[in-house]
mmCIF file of C-alpha atoms in Angstrom:
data_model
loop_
_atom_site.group_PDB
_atom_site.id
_atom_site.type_symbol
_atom_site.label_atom_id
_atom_site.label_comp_id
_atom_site.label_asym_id
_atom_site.label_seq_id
_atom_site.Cartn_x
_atom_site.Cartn_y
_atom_site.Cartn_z
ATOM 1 C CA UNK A 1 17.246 -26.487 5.032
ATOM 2 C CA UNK A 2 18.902 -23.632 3.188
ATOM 3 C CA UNK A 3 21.048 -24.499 0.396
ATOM 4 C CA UNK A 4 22.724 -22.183 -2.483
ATOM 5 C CA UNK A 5 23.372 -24.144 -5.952
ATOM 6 C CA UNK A 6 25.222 -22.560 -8.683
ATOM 7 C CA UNK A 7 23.961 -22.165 -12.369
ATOM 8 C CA UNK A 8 26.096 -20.528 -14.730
ATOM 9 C CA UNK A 9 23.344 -18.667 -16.501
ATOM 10 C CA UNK A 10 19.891 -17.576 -15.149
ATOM 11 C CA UNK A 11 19.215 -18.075 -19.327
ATOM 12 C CA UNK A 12 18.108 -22.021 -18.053
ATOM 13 C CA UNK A 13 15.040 -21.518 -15.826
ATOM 14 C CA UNK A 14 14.329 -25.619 -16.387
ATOM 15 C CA UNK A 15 17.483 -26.410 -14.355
ATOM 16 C CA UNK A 16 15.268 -25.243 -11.283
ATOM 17 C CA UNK A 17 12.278 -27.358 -12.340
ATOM 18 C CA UNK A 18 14.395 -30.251 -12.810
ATOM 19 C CA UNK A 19 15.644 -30.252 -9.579
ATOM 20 C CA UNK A 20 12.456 -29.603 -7.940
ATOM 21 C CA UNK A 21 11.315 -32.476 -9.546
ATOM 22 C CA UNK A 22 14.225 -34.655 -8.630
ATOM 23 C CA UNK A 23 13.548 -33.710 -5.001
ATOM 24 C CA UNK A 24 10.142 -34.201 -5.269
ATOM 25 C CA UNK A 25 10.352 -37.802 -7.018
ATOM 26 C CA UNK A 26 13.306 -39.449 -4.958
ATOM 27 C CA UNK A 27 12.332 -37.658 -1.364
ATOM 28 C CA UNK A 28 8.911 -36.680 -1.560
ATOM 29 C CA UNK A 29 9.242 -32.814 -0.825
ATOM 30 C CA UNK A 30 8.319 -29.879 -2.475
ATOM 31 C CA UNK A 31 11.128 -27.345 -2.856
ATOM 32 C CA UNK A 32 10.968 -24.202 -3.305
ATOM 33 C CA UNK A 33 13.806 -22.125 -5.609
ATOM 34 C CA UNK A 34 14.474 -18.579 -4.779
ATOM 35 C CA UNK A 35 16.669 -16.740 -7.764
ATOM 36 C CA UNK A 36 18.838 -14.229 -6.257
ATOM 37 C CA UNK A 37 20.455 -11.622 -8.134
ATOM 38 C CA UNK A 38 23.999 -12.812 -9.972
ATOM 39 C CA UNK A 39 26.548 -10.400 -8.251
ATOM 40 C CA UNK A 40 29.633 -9.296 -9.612
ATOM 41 C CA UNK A 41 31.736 -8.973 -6.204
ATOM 42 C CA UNK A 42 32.119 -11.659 -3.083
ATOM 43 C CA UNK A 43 31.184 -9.253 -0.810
ATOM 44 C CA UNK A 44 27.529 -9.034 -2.117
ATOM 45 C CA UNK A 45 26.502 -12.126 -2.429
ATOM 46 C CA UNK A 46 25.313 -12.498 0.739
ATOM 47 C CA UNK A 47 23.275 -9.498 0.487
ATOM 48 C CA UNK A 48 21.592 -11.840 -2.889
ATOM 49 C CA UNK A 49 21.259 -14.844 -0.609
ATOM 50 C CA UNK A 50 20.054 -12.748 2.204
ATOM 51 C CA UNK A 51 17.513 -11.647 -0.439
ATOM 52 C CA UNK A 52 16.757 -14.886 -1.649
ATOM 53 C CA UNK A 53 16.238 -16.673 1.686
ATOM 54 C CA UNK A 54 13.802 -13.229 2.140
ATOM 55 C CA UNK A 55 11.969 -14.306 -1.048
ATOM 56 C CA UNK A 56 11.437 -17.404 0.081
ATOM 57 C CA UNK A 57 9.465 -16.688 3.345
ATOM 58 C CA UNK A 58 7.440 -14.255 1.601
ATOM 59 C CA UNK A 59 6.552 -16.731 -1.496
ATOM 60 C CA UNK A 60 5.622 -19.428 0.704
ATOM 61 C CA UNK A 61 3.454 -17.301 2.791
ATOM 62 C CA UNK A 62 2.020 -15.761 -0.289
ATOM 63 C CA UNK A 63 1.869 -19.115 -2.826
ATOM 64 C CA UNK A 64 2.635 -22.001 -0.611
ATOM 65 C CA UNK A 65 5.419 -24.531 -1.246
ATOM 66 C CA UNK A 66 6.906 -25.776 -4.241
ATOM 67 C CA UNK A 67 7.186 -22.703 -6.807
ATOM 68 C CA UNK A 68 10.367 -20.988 -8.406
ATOM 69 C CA UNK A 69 10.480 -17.563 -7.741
ATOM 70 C CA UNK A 70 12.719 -14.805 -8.922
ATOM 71 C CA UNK A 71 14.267 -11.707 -7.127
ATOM 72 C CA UNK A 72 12.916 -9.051 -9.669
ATOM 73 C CA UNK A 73 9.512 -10.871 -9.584
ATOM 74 C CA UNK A 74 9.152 -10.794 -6.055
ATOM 75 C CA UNK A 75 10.171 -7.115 -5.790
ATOM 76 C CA UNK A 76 6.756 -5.457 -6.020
ATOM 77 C CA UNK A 77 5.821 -8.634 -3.431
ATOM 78 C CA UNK A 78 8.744 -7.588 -0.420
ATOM 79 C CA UNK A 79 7.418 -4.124 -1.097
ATOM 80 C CA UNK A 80 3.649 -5.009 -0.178
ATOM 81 C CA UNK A 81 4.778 -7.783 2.817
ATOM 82 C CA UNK A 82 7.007 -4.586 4.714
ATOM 83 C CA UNK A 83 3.659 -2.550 4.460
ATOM 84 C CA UNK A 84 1.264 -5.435 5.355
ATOM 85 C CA UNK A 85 4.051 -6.118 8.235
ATOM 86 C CA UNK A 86 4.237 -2.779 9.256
ATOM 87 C CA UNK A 87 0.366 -2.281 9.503
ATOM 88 C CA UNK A 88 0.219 0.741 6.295
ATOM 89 C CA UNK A 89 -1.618 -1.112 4.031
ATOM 90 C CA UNK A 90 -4.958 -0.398 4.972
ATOM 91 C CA UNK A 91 -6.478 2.669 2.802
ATOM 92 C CA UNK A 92 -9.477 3.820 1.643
ATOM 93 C CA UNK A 93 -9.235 1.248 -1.496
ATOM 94 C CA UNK A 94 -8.896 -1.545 1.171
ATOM 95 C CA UNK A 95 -12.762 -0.162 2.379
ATOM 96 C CA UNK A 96 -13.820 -0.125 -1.024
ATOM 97 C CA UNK A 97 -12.903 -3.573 -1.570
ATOM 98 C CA UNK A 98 -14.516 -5.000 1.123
ATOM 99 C CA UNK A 99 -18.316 -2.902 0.217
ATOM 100 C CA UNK A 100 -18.024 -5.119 -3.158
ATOM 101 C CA UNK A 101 -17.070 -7.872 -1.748
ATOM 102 C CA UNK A 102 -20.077 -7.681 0.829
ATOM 103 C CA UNK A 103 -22.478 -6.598 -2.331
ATOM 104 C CA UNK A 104 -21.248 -9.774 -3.964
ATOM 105 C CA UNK A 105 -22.244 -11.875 -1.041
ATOM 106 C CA UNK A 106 -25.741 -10.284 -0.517
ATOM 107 C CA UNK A 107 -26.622 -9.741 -4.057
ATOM 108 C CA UNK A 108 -24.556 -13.082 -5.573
ATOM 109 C CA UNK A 109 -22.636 -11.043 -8.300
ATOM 110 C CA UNK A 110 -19.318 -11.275 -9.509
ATOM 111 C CA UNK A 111 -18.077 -7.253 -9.124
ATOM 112 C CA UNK A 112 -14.976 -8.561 -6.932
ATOM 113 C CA UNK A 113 -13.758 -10.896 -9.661
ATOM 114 C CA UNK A 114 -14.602 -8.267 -11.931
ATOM 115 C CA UNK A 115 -12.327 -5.951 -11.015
ATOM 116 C CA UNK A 116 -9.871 -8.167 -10.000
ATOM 117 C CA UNK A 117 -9.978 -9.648 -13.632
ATOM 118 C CA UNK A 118 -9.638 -5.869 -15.023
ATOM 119 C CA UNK A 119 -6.728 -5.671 -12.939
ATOM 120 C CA UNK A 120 -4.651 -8.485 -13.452
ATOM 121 C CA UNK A 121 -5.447 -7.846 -17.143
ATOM 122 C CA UNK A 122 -3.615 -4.613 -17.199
ATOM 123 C CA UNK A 123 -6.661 -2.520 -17.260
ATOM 124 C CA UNK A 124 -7.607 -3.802 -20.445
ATOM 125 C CA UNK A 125 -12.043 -4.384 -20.445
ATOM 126 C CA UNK A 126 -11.705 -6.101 -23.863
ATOM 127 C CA UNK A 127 -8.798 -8.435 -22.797
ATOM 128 C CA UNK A 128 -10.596 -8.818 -19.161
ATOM 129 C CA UNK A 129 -14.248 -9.588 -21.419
ATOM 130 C CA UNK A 130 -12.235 -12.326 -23.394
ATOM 131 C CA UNK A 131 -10.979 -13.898 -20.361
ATOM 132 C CA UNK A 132 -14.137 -14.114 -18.104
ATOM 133 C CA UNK A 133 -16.229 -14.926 -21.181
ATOM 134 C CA UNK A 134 -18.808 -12.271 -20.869
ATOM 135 C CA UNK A 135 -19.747 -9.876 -23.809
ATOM 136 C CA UNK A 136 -17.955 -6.850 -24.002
ATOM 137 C CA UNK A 137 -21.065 -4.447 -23.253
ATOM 138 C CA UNK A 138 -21.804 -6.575 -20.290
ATOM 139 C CA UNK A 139 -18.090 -5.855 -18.808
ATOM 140 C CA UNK A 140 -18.732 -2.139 -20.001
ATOM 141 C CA UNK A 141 -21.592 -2.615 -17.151
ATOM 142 C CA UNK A 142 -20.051 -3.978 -14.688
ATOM 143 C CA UNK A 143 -17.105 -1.428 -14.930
ATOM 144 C CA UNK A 144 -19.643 0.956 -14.751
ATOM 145 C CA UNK A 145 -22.183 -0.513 -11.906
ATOM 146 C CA UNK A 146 -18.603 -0.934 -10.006
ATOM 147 C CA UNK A 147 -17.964 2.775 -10.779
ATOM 148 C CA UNK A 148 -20.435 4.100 -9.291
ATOM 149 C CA UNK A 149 -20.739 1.802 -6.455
ATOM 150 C CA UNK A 150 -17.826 2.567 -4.765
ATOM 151 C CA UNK A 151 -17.047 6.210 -6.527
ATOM 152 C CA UNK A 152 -13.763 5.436 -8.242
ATOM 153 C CA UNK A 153 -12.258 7.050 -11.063
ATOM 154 C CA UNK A 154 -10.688 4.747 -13.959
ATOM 155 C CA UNK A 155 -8.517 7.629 -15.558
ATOM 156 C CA UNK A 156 -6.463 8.439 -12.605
ATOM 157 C CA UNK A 157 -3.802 6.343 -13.059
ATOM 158 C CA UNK A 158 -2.621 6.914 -9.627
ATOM 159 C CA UNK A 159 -5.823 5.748 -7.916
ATOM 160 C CA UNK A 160 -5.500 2.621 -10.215
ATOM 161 C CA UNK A 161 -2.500 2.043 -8.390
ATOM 162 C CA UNK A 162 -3.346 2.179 -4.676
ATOM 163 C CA UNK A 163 -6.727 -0.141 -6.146
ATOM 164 C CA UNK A 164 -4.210 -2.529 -7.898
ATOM 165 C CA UNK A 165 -1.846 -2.381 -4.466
ATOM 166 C CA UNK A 166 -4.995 -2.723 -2.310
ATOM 167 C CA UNK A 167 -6.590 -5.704 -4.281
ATOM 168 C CA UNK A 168 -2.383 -6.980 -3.633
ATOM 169 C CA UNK A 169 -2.976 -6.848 -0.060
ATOM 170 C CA UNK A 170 -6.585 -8.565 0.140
ATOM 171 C CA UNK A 171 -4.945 -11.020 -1.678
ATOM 172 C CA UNK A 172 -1.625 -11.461 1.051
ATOM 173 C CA UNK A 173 -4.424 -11.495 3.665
ATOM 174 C CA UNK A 174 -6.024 -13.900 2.323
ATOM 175 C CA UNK A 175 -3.186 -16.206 1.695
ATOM 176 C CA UNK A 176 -1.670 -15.390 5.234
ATOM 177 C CA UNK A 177 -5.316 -16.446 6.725
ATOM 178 C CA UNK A 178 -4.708 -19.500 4.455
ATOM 179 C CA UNK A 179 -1.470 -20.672 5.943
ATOM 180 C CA UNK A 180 -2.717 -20.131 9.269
ATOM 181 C CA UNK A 181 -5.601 -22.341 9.538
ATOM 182 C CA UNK A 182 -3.150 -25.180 8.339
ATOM 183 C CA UNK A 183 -0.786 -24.735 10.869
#
């Protein structure tokens, strides 16, 4: 069921969460809210409901059910889906990926998570140290153990990107293989 509700200003995020809740507590379902762009003409607003309905699919596959999700957030995600649909995403990075993932299994580390950590903490080792409560000098390690393991360069800023985008795409796979083992 598709259905397009009004708010006069994106300022009020907890409208969405109220009526997610509302949905939830009097029907039982979990309801997910796509934010589509606020248009200025009538002959665009499909095009932001078209976009929307588009977000949707592609947070559900990616998140599952029940989350609020915002056109500008999900830009970077629509970019990464027509890739993964289109069969481009797989790179070198994705290959590099999988050999620590494989060392992790075999060896029982953590250089997967590591990186993934470093990652999603904007490249930051002292932030990334903080958050997986390890000592800085051992994440110093570990950048460097995963360094050499896989021969990647931290100061290109470009390869960060395609390792950022590839760890993306493991993710999507993952959450894809997810949402086909419930069906």
């Amino acid at each position: 069921m598709t259905c397009i509700i009004e708010v006069n200003s994106i300022e009020e995020p907890h409208v969405y969460q109220i009526i997610q809740d509302k949905i939830c507590d009097h029907f039982g379902y979990t309801l997910t809210v796509s934010i589509g762009e606020i248009e200025d003409r009538v002959d665009k607003v499909y095009q932001s409901f078209y976009n929307a309905k588009e977000n949707i699919h592609i947070g559900r596959a990616l998140f599952g059910d029940g989350h609020i999700l915002e056109h500008e957030d999900m830009i970077i995600y629509k970019l990464l889906w027509q890739s993964h649909k289109y069969g481009t995403a797989d790179c070198v990075y994705r290959r590099k990926l999988e050999k620590l993932k494989e060392y992790d299994k075999k060896k029982d580390t953590e250089y997967y998570g590591t990186l993934e950590a470093y990652i999603a903490n904007d490249f930051n080792m002292k932030k990334t140290s903080r958050k997986l409560y390890i000592h800085y000098n051992t994440m110093k390690q570990r950048m460097n153990t995963i360094k050499e393991m896989i021969e990647f360069d931290y100061s290109d800023m470009n390869k960060m990107l395609l390792m950022a985008l590839s760890l993306k795409f493991d993710q999507m796979d993952k959450s894809i293989q997810q949402d086909n083992h419930k069906r």
